[in-house]
Amino acid sequence: MASQEMEELVQREYTQGFVTDIESDTVPPGLDENTIAFISNKKGEPEWMLEWRLEAYRQWLTMTTPSWAHLDYPPIDYQAISYYSAPKKQEDKPQSLDEVDPKLLETYEKLGIPLHERAALAGVAVDAVFDSVSVTTTFKEKLAEAGVIFCSISEAIREYPELVRQYLGSVVPQGDNYFAALNSAVFTDGSFVYVPEGVECPMELSTYFRINAANTGQFERTLIVCDKRAQVSYLEGCTAPQRDENQLHAAVVELVALEDANIKYSTVQNWYPGDEDGKGGIYNFVTKRGDCRGDRSKISWTQVETGSAITWKYPSCMLRGKDSVGEFYSVAVTNGRQQADTGTKMIHIGEGTRSTIISKGIAAGRSDQAYRGLVKVGPRAKNARNFTQCDSLLIGDRCGAHTFPYQEIGNSSATVEHEATTSKIGEDQLFYCQSRGISEEDAVNMIVNGFCKDVFQELPMEFAVEAEALLNVTLEGAVG
Amino acid sequence: MLEVKDLHVTVEGSEILKGLNLTVNPGEVHALMGPNGAGKSTLSAVIAGKDGYEVTSGEVLFEGKNLLEMEIEERALAGILLGFQYPVEIPGVKNIYLLKAALNAQRVARGEEEIPAPEFMKLVREQLSFMKMDGSFLQRAVNEGFSGGEKKRNEILQMLVLQPKLAMLDEIDSGLDIDAMKVVAEGINSLRNADRAILMVTHYERLLEHIVPDRVHVLVDGRIVKSGDKNLANELEARGYEWVLEESAA
């Protein structure tokens, strides 16, 4: 197969691009303390929250954009971004799906998220975020029975201020990094989960994020707290409409696991990656961090990243508790002109802490991706163990994959293993499969899915099926 | 079954096949021999549909259909299977998965249901033991870390499962020790029947002691210059290719 055809094979149009016409209640572009006060006021927040935001803003002003990532993009004009946008009927928020704007429901339908059906059939509670305000929350009652709190972060700030105040920023402090500081100042919505002591959350929690107002950066803030011996599995998936303006997304996700708690956080990310020249895609600068605060606690990140023009994302684990466990399973697919710098940090602080990193990168077209991982073993982390495996698969000869593993080992009893491979879907492999009667498209899917299976098997069942389908769609494109 | 008529093929600007003619009928086993660089592997690659080979003139018919207009997988689904000299490794894809995908592609193309899992396992296990292969082969990635002999056995295993009408074997004997050669030859012999044709490309007469061909062709400089029965192979083994060249030049 000529490299021209190989190219066509991996090209595809974004099929979920469309814009729903809902009048937004949007502030003019620009960021200063007044904007932040406006957001805080709109949200009906208490005074301490506004102060917290302003502290973050003042820190952000002193910071500069990180430049160490293997990414190339023009400087972002933060004064050109509008920091608040909400569907107009925010004051009288719908109490049930019947009251939801039909256009909005239509949007979900197009995305393949028939909310009512899906939620009921799959037994999944859905806290859907449209632009910046939560529209509907289902299964609240069932969760309430179990004592699980699952609501928007704004609601949590009003209804459970003590919990929020105790944990917000305790994993990712306001001044942690440039994008986290910006998020802390201006975040508008996101999810809050609290699973009380000894409770196993009765269903998988799912949130669909979606960006829809032109020129509006979206700043999600998610906080998940699992008390002692509690368990939760949280699914996050998102997609966005096609548009020309670059959209900034700077989310912060904080996870806190107390003694013997177990948090599983799974993501399927499919934001608009931009057109063939990379124009118009989402900038995805995310800070995700989990804190294994209690002994024997466990946090597991699983992600399938196929979207965004630029991804900057390192879901990490702070392994403080004795014998706590951190895991990171990742599949990142880049195509066209996408760029991704992603990976993880495993910070071993407590004794007997263990971590596993499995990263699978697939680069096609003219895309470029980097795995960046830090394994740090502190002086008190006796017998800490890490296993890292990062594999890259290249499709075509104009893409790139890079691996930047960092290790800082401060305790000689630690065991740290690192394995890395780079391979290429060769014309020979495709010819071999085709000469057995398997179509080119199926052959690519077979090879890619085989490459990713270690990660897919970590995803919750329904997500694994979606992820596989998403990968196939992502890479099939112009075949046939 | 297979008719190659006055086939001219160019690779990267130089002509490799220069007017090749060959007819293979059902039930026949043909051996294509010849010195290095004569174009033996080119012929099987062109029949299978590999990229990078430009057919400048001539035609290739399979059961009366113009093969050169068909996609690679269409040729496979029509019943042509190429056993590779150097089977490629496909990390992450289990052998059993490839086998099943290939078999189901055939069945779907014939308008049949996909094979039920138990039936498939039974079929594969039978052929596996015939090829003296361990069950663990199925769970290993396609050809990954296989020894030379294991790779060749795996090619024959695929043939036994997929049951092609025309089996082409490109230097299937290279890199095999005597024991592996016997197993591979037994596998190939078991494929022989009245409806199937086999085309073997080989350097050496050695393989032909185990698989007795109906026809032997000598390919030199892009043309078949001499054809005969199995005795021709013995003669080549004893006298080399020079005399054939001289004879054809005369």
XYZ file of C-alpha atoms in Angstrom:
730
model
C 0.000 0.000 0.000
C 1.383 3.364 -0.959
C 1.903 5.900 1.812
C -0.690 8.075 0.098
C -3.319 5.421 0.737
C -2.034 4.893 4.235
C -2.718 8.540 4.761
C -6.278 8.290 3.483
C -6.806 5.338 5.703
C -6.208 7.324 8.817
C -8.050 10.450 7.819
C -11.554 10.995 9.031
C -14.015 13.787 9.535
C -15.308 14.608 12.950
C -18.873 13.384 12.808
C -20.208 14.845 15.994
C -19.759 18.479 15.040
C -22.807 20.702 15.228
C -23.891 23.642 17.313
C -27.097 23.866 19.236
C -28.656 27.269 19.105
C -29.484 28.134 22.664
C -29.234 31.725 23.777
C -26.434 32.015 26.282
C -26.196 34.311 29.221
C -22.587 35.174 28.629
C -20.303 37.758 30.222
C -18.224 39.905 27.886
C -14.730 38.534 27.229
C -12.046 39.485 29.716
C -10.788 38.548 33.139
C -10.375 40.687 36.233
C -11.574 40.581 39.838
C -14.986 41.892 38.741
C -15.462 38.934 36.400
C -14.690 36.574 39.249
C -17.095 38.377 41.572
C -19.748 38.143 38.830
C -19.282 34.369 38.524
C -19.310 33.866 42.281
C -22.425 36.006 42.571
C -24.201 34.211 39.714
C -23.543 30.966 41.508
C -24.858 32.280 44.792
C -21.612 31.397 46.535
C -20.653 32.214 50.110
C -18.045 34.868 50.831
C -15.223 32.390 51.588
C -15.560 30.893 48.134
C -15.143 34.268 46.454
C -12.072 34.920 48.601
C -10.657 31.528 47.612
C -11.171 32.342 43.951
C -9.562 35.749 44.294
C -6.535 34.247 46.044
C -6.148 31.880 43.110
C -6.509 34.733 40.634
C -3.824 36.792 42.364
C -1.464 33.830 42.264
C -2.256 33.216 38.603
C -1.312 36.800 37.764
C 2.228 36.102 39.011
C 2.597 32.868 37.024
C 3.611 32.082 33.457
C 2.414 29.422 31.012
C 4.405 26.201 31.304
C 6.708 25.751 28.330
C 8.294 22.366 29.051
C 5.679 20.301 27.243
C 6.357 18.921 23.767
C 3.608 21.105 22.300
C 3.447 23.924 19.832
C 0.612 26.449 19.876
C 0.216 30.228 19.632
C -0.042 32.226 22.881
C -3.554 32.265 24.326
C -5.189 35.656 24.850
C -6.915 35.184 28.182
C -8.644 38.540 27.863
C -10.392 37.353 24.698
C -12.148 34.537 26.512
C -15.570 34.802 28.058
C -15.562 33.182 31.466
C -19.209 32.576 32.080
C -21.992 31.218 29.967
C -25.179 29.525 31.073
C -28.394 28.488 29.379
C -30.810 31.359 29.950
C -33.375 29.641 32.051
C -30.896 29.107 34.844
C -33.036 30.738 37.533
C -35.859 28.273 37.033
C -33.722 25.195 36.561
C -35.638 22.182 35.277
C -36.711 19.717 37.895
C -37.192 16.828 35.500
C -36.314 15.889 31.940
C -39.740 17.018 30.748
C -38.770 20.546 31.624
C -35.457 20.443 29.816
C -35.133 22.524 26.653
C -36.012 20.091 23.839
C -33.161 21.475 21.772
C -30.748 20.467 24.457
C -32.162 16.972 24.570
C -31.826 16.879 20.802
C -28.178 17.697 21.182
C -27.702 14.758 23.493
C -29.542 12.560 21.041
C -27.167 13.548 18.264
C -24.296 12.708 20.509
C -25.748 9.305 21.070
C -26.603 10.093 24.656
C -30.336 9.555 24.957
C -30.250 10.691 28.548
C -33.481 9.237 29.861
C -33.096 5.898 28.123
C -29.457 5.553 28.744
C -29.668 6.504 32.369
C -32.551 4.138 33.022
C -31.236 1.235 30.979
C -27.685 1.358 32.128
C -28.465 2.154 35.739
C -26.075 5.051 35.494
C -26.642 8.336 37.286
C -25.954 11.194 34.923
C -25.008 14.663 35.957
C -25.036 16.322 32.562
C -23.112 19.530 32.130
C -24.175 21.756 29.277
C -21.992 24.801 29.006
C -21.544 25.763 32.567
C -24.661 24.857 34.458
C -25.877 21.437 35.401
C -29.124 20.791 33.627
C -30.371 17.660 35.161
C -29.347 15.138 37.725
C -30.910 11.721 37.773
C -30.946 8.836 40.179
C -30.376 11.243 42.962
C -32.805 9.473 45.195
C -31.217 6.068 44.913
C -27.858 7.597 45.690
C -29.299 9.552 48.588
C -30.582 6.299 50.074
C -27.033 5.010 50.138
C -25.884 8.315 51.561
C -23.869 9.170 48.461
C -23.766 12.824 47.507
C -23.532 13.370 43.740
C -24.277 16.867 42.544
C -22.810 19.816 40.726
C -19.926 21.507 42.453
C -21.943 24.741 42.631
C -24.732 22.984 44.450
C -22.205 21.335 46.748
C -20.710 24.712 47.627
C -24.162 25.906 48.682
C -25.485 22.699 50.258
C -22.368 21.028 51.707
C -20.007 23.923 52.354
C -18.104 22.142 55.153
C -17.208 19.162 52.965
C -16.217 21.338 50.041
C -14.206 23.679 52.211
C -12.382 20.748 53.806
C -11.345 19.074 50.556
C -11.368 21.652 47.725
C -7.801 22.483 46.786
C -6.422 19.933 49.206
C -5.078 17.817 46.343
C -4.502 20.469 43.701
C -3.771 23.730 45.538
C -4.830 27.002 43.939
C -1.300 27.847 42.854
C -0.324 24.334 41.745
C 0.232 25.297 38.145
C -0.807 27.976 35.700
C -3.941 26.275 34.422
C -5.003 25.002 37.838
C -4.725 28.550 39.206
C -6.844 29.868 36.356
C -9.401 27.138 36.946
C -9.505 27.855 40.675
C -10.281 31.483 39.951
C -12.990 31.041 37.364
C -14.388 27.490 37.493
C -18.073 27.498 36.752
C -19.221 23.970 37.191
C -18.318 20.333 37.501
C -19.226 17.463 39.764
C -18.984 16.730 43.423
C -19.092 13.229 44.842
C -18.925 12.186 48.461
C -19.166 8.525 49.389
C -19.494 8.105 53.151
C -17.610 5.654 55.336
C -18.142 1.976 54.462
C -20.422 2.668 51.502
C -19.954 1.081 48.131
C -21.584 3.415 45.627
C -24.567 1.479 44.208
C -24.012 2.563 40.601
C -21.352 3.859 38.292
C -21.400 7.641 38.182
C -21.196 9.311 34.841
C -20.908 12.864 33.618
C -20.980 14.072 30.081
C -19.202 17.313 29.536
C -19.845 19.377 26.491
C -18.678 22.726 25.295
C -21.148 24.676 23.268
C -20.884 28.457 23.414
C -18.454 29.965 20.899
C -15.406 31.600 22.390
C -16.176 30.384 25.888
C -13.473 28.627 27.796
C -14.835 25.990 30.036
C -13.450 25.405 33.466
C -14.725 22.301 35.149
C -13.968 21.485 38.721
C -14.518 17.984 39.952
C -14.029 16.819 43.495
C -14.521 13.204 44.539
C -14.073 12.141 48.130
C -14.229 8.521 49.236
C -14.374 8.134 52.987
C -12.945 5.144 54.841
C -13.701 1.770 53.187
C -15.883 3.485 50.578
C -15.832 2.696 46.861
C -16.839 4.515 43.710
C -16.422 4.185 39.969
C -16.763 7.432 38.052
C -17.026 7.724 34.283
C -16.380 10.880 32.356
C -16.956 11.214 28.644
C -17.185 14.218 26.419
C -17.487 15.509 22.887
C -17.926 18.937 21.362
C -19.440 20.638 18.330
C -17.350 21.653 15.364
C -16.282 25.283 15.264
C -13.464 27.557 14.165
C -12.324 29.258 17.345
C -9.886 27.431 19.526
C -11.550 26.549 22.740
C -9.642 26.441 25.963
C -10.535 23.780 28.445
C -8.676 23.849 31.733
C -10.303 21.417 34.110
C -9.210 20.353 37.543
C -10.118 16.984 38.993
C -9.309 16.172 42.605
C -9.735 12.726 44.119
C -9.360 11.947 47.806
C -9.257 8.343 49.039
C -9.213 7.796 52.788
C -8.307 4.533 54.554
C -9.171 1.432 52.502
C -11.123 3.534 50.030
C -11.127 2.739 46.318
C -11.709 5.240 43.502
C -11.817 4.264 39.853
C -11.921 7.198 37.453
C -12.446 6.427 33.767
C -12.425 8.912 30.914
C -13.271 8.702 27.250
C -12.328 12.022 25.719
C -13.474 12.842 22.202
C -13.343 16.577 21.765
C -13.169 18.235 18.413
C -9.556 17.880 17.282
C -9.652 20.581 14.623
C -9.759 20.221 10.852
C -7.004 18.669 8.748
C -4.762 21.649 9.379
C -5.467 21.538 13.085
C -7.674 24.610 12.949
C -10.493 24.990 15.415
C -9.784 22.182 17.840
C -10.048 22.165 21.608
C -7.080 22.982 23.819
C -7.310 20.564 26.673
C -5.108 21.583 29.598
C -6.185 19.452 32.493
C -4.919 18.881 35.991
C -6.061 15.557 37.413
C -4.682 14.310 40.655
C -5.639 11.708 43.190
C -4.554 11.608 46.787
C -4.307 8.175 48.401
C -4.461 9.781 51.808
C -5.396 6.710 53.809
C -3.575 3.443 54.348
C -4.407 0.713 51.795
C -6.365 3.144 49.669
C -6.395 2.810 45.896
C -6.875 5.215 43.017
C -7.058 4.021 39.441
C -7.084 6.309 36.394
C -8.112 4.869 33.059
C -8.294 7.128 30.046
C -8.974 6.848 26.354
C -7.961 10.093 24.691
C -8.905 10.535 21.062
C -9.940 14.173 20.793
C -8.641 17.744 21.245
C -6.216 19.703 19.110
C -3.818 19.863 22.026
C -3.808 17.711 25.119
C -1.789 18.502 28.214
C -2.775 16.059 30.880
C -1.108 13.971 33.567
C -3.532 12.170 35.869
C -1.423 11.520 38.934
C -1.431 9.770 42.280
C -0.006 10.929 45.576
C 0.584 7.680 47.440
C 0.694 8.866 51.028
C -1.067 6.057 52.876
C 0.871 2.953 53.827
C 0.416 0.193 51.202
C -1.675 2.475 49.030
C -1.958 1.741 45.306
C -1.978 4.004 42.266
C -2.756 2.933 38.715
C -2.713 4.676 35.359
C -3.998 3.023 32.210
C -4.014 5.172 29.116
C -4.733 4.959 25.414
C -4.026 8.147 23.503
C -4.794 8.393 19.796
C -3.674 11.368 17.749
C -4.388 11.959 14.098
C -4.324 14.871 11.660
C -2.374 17.685 13.325
C -3.229 16.759 16.882
C -0.643 17.158 19.595
C -0.662 15.386 22.909
C 1.703 15.557 25.837
C 0.278 13.204 28.374
C 1.307 10.772 31.036
C 1.223 10.473 34.764
C 3.007 11.080 38.019
C 3.239 8.465 40.729
C 4.532 9.999 43.908
C 5.427 7.296 46.432
C 5.428 8.801 49.896
C 4.179 6.027 52.179
C 5.734 2.680 52.977
C 4.888 -0.281 50.743
C 3.172 1.853 48.141
C 2.692 0.357 44.695
C 1.971 1.835 41.294
C 1.350 0.550 37.787
C 1.551 2.601 34.602
C 0.400 1.204 31.269
C 0.446 3.774 28.492
C -0.445 3.060 24.861
C 0.062 5.834 22.341
C -1.170 5.626 18.753
C -0.061 8.345 16.359
C -1.339 8.722 12.801
C -1.391 11.439 10.138
C 0.900 14.348 11.019
C 0.228 14.147 14.708
C 2.766 14.238 17.446
C 2.533 12.776 20.884
C 4.635 12.406 23.966
C 4.403 10.218 27.010
C 5.763 12.022 30.050
C 5.858 10.107 33.275
C 7.389 10.715 36.659
C 7.936 7.997 39.233
C 9.141 9.521 42.438
C 10.003 7.490 45.509
C 10.382 9.506 48.669
C 12.832 8.669 51.492
C 10.113 7.122 53.677
C 8.639 4.969 50.931
C 10.280 1.720 51.985
C 9.697 -1.202 49.597
C 7.826 0.956 47.118
C 7.236 -0.675 43.768
C 6.473 0.657 40.329
C 5.979 -1.006 36.998
C 5.826 1.173 33.897
C 5.147 0.084 30.376
C 4.744 2.587 27.588
C 4.251 1.500 24.029
C 3.823 3.614 20.925
C 2.259 2.583 17.656
C 2.828 4.669 14.547
C 0.562 4.654 11.512
C 2.191 6.165 8.443
C 5.536 7.937 8.421
C 4.719 11.565 9.148
C 3.702 11.223 12.803
C 5.859 11.164 15.884
C 5.936 9.536 19.297
C 8.258 10.440 22.137
C 8.784 9.020 25.586
C 10.059 11.053 28.516
C 10.317 8.870 31.602
C 11.577 10.547 34.756
C 12.571 8.634 37.858
C 13.544 10.109 41.190
C 14.334 7.338 43.609
C 14.984 8.399 47.184
C 14.818 4.995 48.865
C 17.136 2.141 47.963
C 14.592 -0.565 48.818
C 12.348 0.546 45.963
C 11.770 -1.562 42.859
C 11.144 0.414 39.699
C 10.718 -1.189 36.291
C 10.314 0.558 32.978
C 9.579 -0.988 29.611
C 9.039 0.913 26.395
C 8.459 -0.061 22.786
C 7.745 1.773 19.558
C 6.262 -0.043 16.615
C 4.598 0.798 13.378
C 1.599 -0.602 11.565
C 3.479 -1.700 8.525
C 2.213 -2.227 5.032
C 3.482 -5.784 5.448
C 1.179 -6.352 8.406
C -1.809 -5.012 6.515
C -0.933 -7.067 3.446
C -0.612 -10.164 5.589
C -4.088 -9.678 7.072
C -5.641 -8.750 3.738
C -4.143 -11.776 2.050
C -6.135 -13.759 4.621
C -9.345 -12.119 3.434
C -9.548 -9.465 6.148
C -10.314 -5.957 4.900
C -7.790 -3.192 5.360
C -10.075 -1.362 7.755
C -10.695 -4.441 9.869
C -6.990 -5.171 9.832
C -6.150 -1.714 11.197
C -8.837 -2.073 13.857
C -7.601 -5.488 14.800
C -4.031 -4.323 15.177
C -4.956 -1.153 17.068
C -7.369 -2.896 19.412
C -4.865 -5.647 20.034
C -2.345 -2.983 20.926
C -4.761 -1.356 23.395
C -6.333 -4.370 25.025
C -4.357 -4.141 28.272
C -5.975 -0.772 28.852
C -9.460 -1.543 27.530
C -9.841 -4.401 29.943
C -9.501 -1.892 32.776
C -12.511 0.098 31.583
C -16.006 -0.601 32.872
C -17.716 -2.965 30.421
C -20.028 -0.520 28.646
C -17.226 2.009 28.323
C -14.849 -0.581 26.910
C -17.258 -1.299 24.059
C -17.659 2.419 23.382
C -13.932 2.979 23.525
C -13.263 0.251 21.016
C -15.911 1.674 18.703
C -14.525 5.169 19.145
C -11.044 4.027 18.210
C -12.343 2.287 15.133
C -14.252 5.395 14.072
C -11.244 7.580 14.805
C -8.952 5.595 12.564
C -11.240 4.312 9.830
C -12.032 7.530 7.992
C -11.694 7.395 4.262
C -11.420 3.646 3.829
C -13.731 2.427 1.089
C -8.102 -22.703 -12.394
C -5.173 -20.305 -12.692
C -4.104 -18.896 -16.012
C -1.172 -16.543 -16.315
C -0.802 -15.180 -19.824
C 2.209 -13.294 -21.127
C 2.665 -11.515 -17.807
C 5.052 -8.583 -17.669
C 5.753 -7.044 -14.273
C 7.921 -4.119 -13.334
C 9.226 -3.366 -9.845
C 10.677 0.083 -9.211
C 11.298 0.610 -12.904
C 12.978 -2.656 -13.749
C 11.203 -5.507 -15.472
C 11.171 -8.688 -13.396
C 8.640 -10.863 -15.227
C 9.043 -10.762 -18.979
C 6.191 -12.659 -20.547
C 5.394 -15.455 -18.121
C 2.864 -18.127 -19.059
C 1.503 -20.687 -16.623
C -1.638 -22.772 -16.360
C -2.527 -24.599 -13.167
C -5.500 -26.969 -13.061
C -7.466 -28.204 -10.042
C -5.836 -31.164 -8.333
C -2.339 -30.297 -9.560
C 0.766 -29.500 -7.587
C 3.212 -27.225 -9.390
C 6.738 -26.410 -8.332
C 8.300 -23.223 -9.573
C 12.085 -23.369 -9.393
C 14.880 -21.180 -10.552
C 17.955 -19.249 -9.511
C 17.859 -16.251 -7.169
C 16.378 -13.144 -8.717
C 14.547 -15.034 -11.462
C 11.175 -13.621 -10.343
C 9.728 -16.634 -8.512
C 8.471 -14.710 -5.493
C 7.322 -11.863 -7.715
C 4.805 -14.159 -9.370
C 3.163 -15.248 -6.110
C 3.197 -11.653 -4.819
C 1.466 -10.396 -7.976
C -1.147 -13.145 -7.756
C -1.820 -12.285 -4.098
C -2.027 -8.564 -4.958
C 0.943 -7.072 -3.121
C 1.551 -3.377 -3.659
C 4.558 -2.107 -5.558
C 4.328 -4.494 -8.507
C 3.287 -2.898 -11.758
C 1.715 -5.165 -14.331
C 2.633 -3.606 -17.666
C 0.947 -6.228 -19.831
C -0.585 -9.682 -19.777
C -3.327 -11.117 -17.642
C -3.981 -13.373 -14.695
C -7.255 -15.268 -14.540
C -8.539 -17.222 -11.592
C -11.542 -19.395 -12.366
C -12.063 -17.168 -15.379
C -12.088 -13.909 -13.369
C -9.584 -11.142 -13.939
C -7.530 -11.311 -10.769
C -5.630 -8.099 -11.434
C -8.768 -6.012 -10.948
C -9.523 -7.507 -7.556
C -8.565 -6.143 -4.125
C -6.152 -8.188 -2.047
C -8.865 -9.452 0.286
C -11.195 -10.231 -2.629
C -8.569 -12.542 -4.042
C -8.252 -14.241 -0.671
C -12.012 -14.580 -0.409
C -12.091 -16.060 -3.924
C -9.916 -18.869 -2.561
C -6.295 -17.844 -3.039
C -3.987 -18.076 -0.059
C -0.331 -17.147 0.023
C 1.982 -18.802 2.523
C 4.753 -16.307 3.190
C 8.460 -16.885 3.149
C 8.838 -14.399 5.983
C 5.494 -14.138 7.826
C 5.250 -10.783 9.536
C 4.820 -10.372 13.289
C 1.647 -8.634 14.493
C 2.094 -7.808 18.185
C -1.058 -7.664 20.295
C -3.207 -9.642 17.867
C -3.736 -13.187 19.053
C -3.218 -15.932 16.534
C -6.639 -17.356 17.255
C -8.214 -13.983 16.648
C -6.621 -13.649 13.224
C -7.672 -17.186 12.303
C -11.232 -16.578 13.358
C -11.451 -13.184 11.633
C -10.096 -14.716 8.411
C -12.415 -17.709 8.525
C -15.434 -15.550 9.276
C -14.533 -13.117 6.497
C -14.696 -16.084 4.108
C -17.968 -17.344 5.493
C -19.588 -13.923 5.414
C -18.379 -13.458 1.812
C -20.126 -16.730 0.950
C -23.274 -15.519 2.659
C -22.906 -17.921 5.573
C -23.230 -17.306 9.294
C -20.112 -16.714 11.345
C -18.757 -19.923 12.784
C -19.990 -20.767 16.294
C -17.179 -20.639 18.851
C -17.259 -24.325 19.893
C -17.201 -25.512 16.279
C -14.322 -23.177 15.539
C -12.313 -24.385 18.529
C -12.847 -28.006 17.542
C -11.685 -27.331 13.995
C -8.634 -25.392 15.094
C -7.585 -27.895 17.738
C -7.706 -30.775 15.251
C -5.503 -28.977 12.769
C -3.230 -27.751 15.512
C -2.466 -31.259 16.685
C -2.006 -32.383 13.082
C 0.689 -29.729 12.754
C 2.170 -30.836 16.091
C 1.607 -27.387 17.538
C 0.887 -26.596 21.150
C -2.456 -25.029 22.184
C -0.538 -22.027 23.502
C 0.111 -21.002 19.885
C -3.419 -19.743 19.650
C -2.987 -17.335 22.522
C 0.322 -15.940 21.295
C 0.445 -12.839 19.128
C 0.594 -13.604 15.404
C 4.130 -14.793 14.623
C 5.565 -12.753 17.482
C 8.651 -14.437 18.861
C 7.986 -17.521 16.727
C 11.011 -19.448 15.536
C 11.445 -19.848 11.781
C 9.946 -23.318 11.922
C 7.001 -22.175 14.048
C 6.210 -19.420 11.594
C 6.116 -21.835 8.679
C 3.957 -24.295 10.575
C 1.630 -21.469 11.412
C 1.277 -20.636 7.714
C 0.275 -24.222 6.991
C -2.097 -24.213 9.953
C -3.879 -21.238 8.396
C -4.167 -23.156 5.122
C -5.643 -26.157 6.895
C -8.216 -23.968 8.603
C -9.015 -21.746 5.626
C -8.981 -24.506 2.968
C -8.081 -22.371 -0.070
C -8.711 -23.436 -3.657
C -5.245 -22.323 -4.653
C -2.489 -22.558 -2.053
C 0.687 -20.696 -2.927
C 3.754 -21.428 -0.842
C 6.682 -19.071 -1.117
C 9.932 -20.772 -0.077
C 8.045 -22.631 2.611
C 11.071 -24.901 3.142
C 13.573 -22.167 3.929
C 14.820 -22.167 7.479
C 13.325 -25.561 8.350
C 15.196 -28.431 9.936
C 14.441 -31.964 8.800
C 11.782 -32.664 11.431
C 9.950 -29.399 10.843
C 10.190 -29.979 7.112
C 8.418 -33.322 7.534
C 5.586 -31.798 9.536
C 5.171 -28.954 7.057
C 5.271 -31.379 4.117
C 2.660 -33.602 5.739
C 0.467 -30.581 6.207
C 0.827 -29.616 2.567
C 0.240 -33.176 1.363
C -2.949 -33.331 3.389
C -4.166 -30.313 1.417
C -3.892 -32.216 -1.837
C -7.206 -33.128 -3.357
C -8.954 -33.156 -6.703
C -10.369 -29.651 -6.331
C -7.349 -27.843 -4.996
C -4.235 -26.622 -6.714
C -0.918 -25.963 -5.029
C 1.823 -23.730 -6.360
C 5.154 -23.999 -4.591
C 8.044 -21.649 -5.076
C 11.304 -23.204 -4.019
C 15.040 -23.059 -4.452
C 15.817 -26.603 -3.644
C 14.761 -30.022 -4.748
C 14.820 -31.147 -1.083
C 11.192 -30.145 -0.420
C 10.083 -32.024 -3.519
C 11.241 -35.309 -2.030
C 8.452 -34.896 0.475
C 5.875 -33.276 -1.752
C 5.974 -34.828 -5.185
C 4.873 -32.282 -7.776
C 2.885 -32.974 -10.912
C 4.675 -30.275 -12.827
C 8.018 -28.555 -12.371
C 8.830 -25.239 -14.041
C 12.153 -23.524 -14.326
C 11.925 -19.768 -14.149
C 14.910 -17.883 -15.500
C 15.107 -14.152 -16.072
C 11.379 -13.562 -15.888
C 10.248 -16.412 -18.127
C 9.482 -20.079 -17.706
C 12.141 -21.656 -19.873
C 11.496 -25.317 -19.191
C 8.695 -27.409 -17.785
C 8.553 -31.081 -16.994
C 7.519 -33.684 -14.444
C 9.152 -34.445 -11.084
C 12.239 -35.798 -12.815
C 13.128 -32.326 -13.928
C 13.631 -31.369 -10.309
C 16.077 -34.231 -9.823
C 17.957 -33.177 -12.880
C 18.196 -29.603 -11.661
C 19.472 -30.818 -8.328
C 22.157 -32.878 -10.060
C 23.181 -30.440 -12.794
C 22.254 -26.957 -11.604
C 20.561 -24.338 -13.771
C 23.312 -23.641 -16.285
C 22.348 -26.325 -18.754
C 18.736 -25.108 -18.808
C 19.971 -21.635 -19.643
C 22.181 -22.898 -22.418
C 19.403 -25.074 -23.750
C 16.916 -22.235 -23.807
C 19.421 -19.883 -25.437
C 20.120 -22.401 -28.132
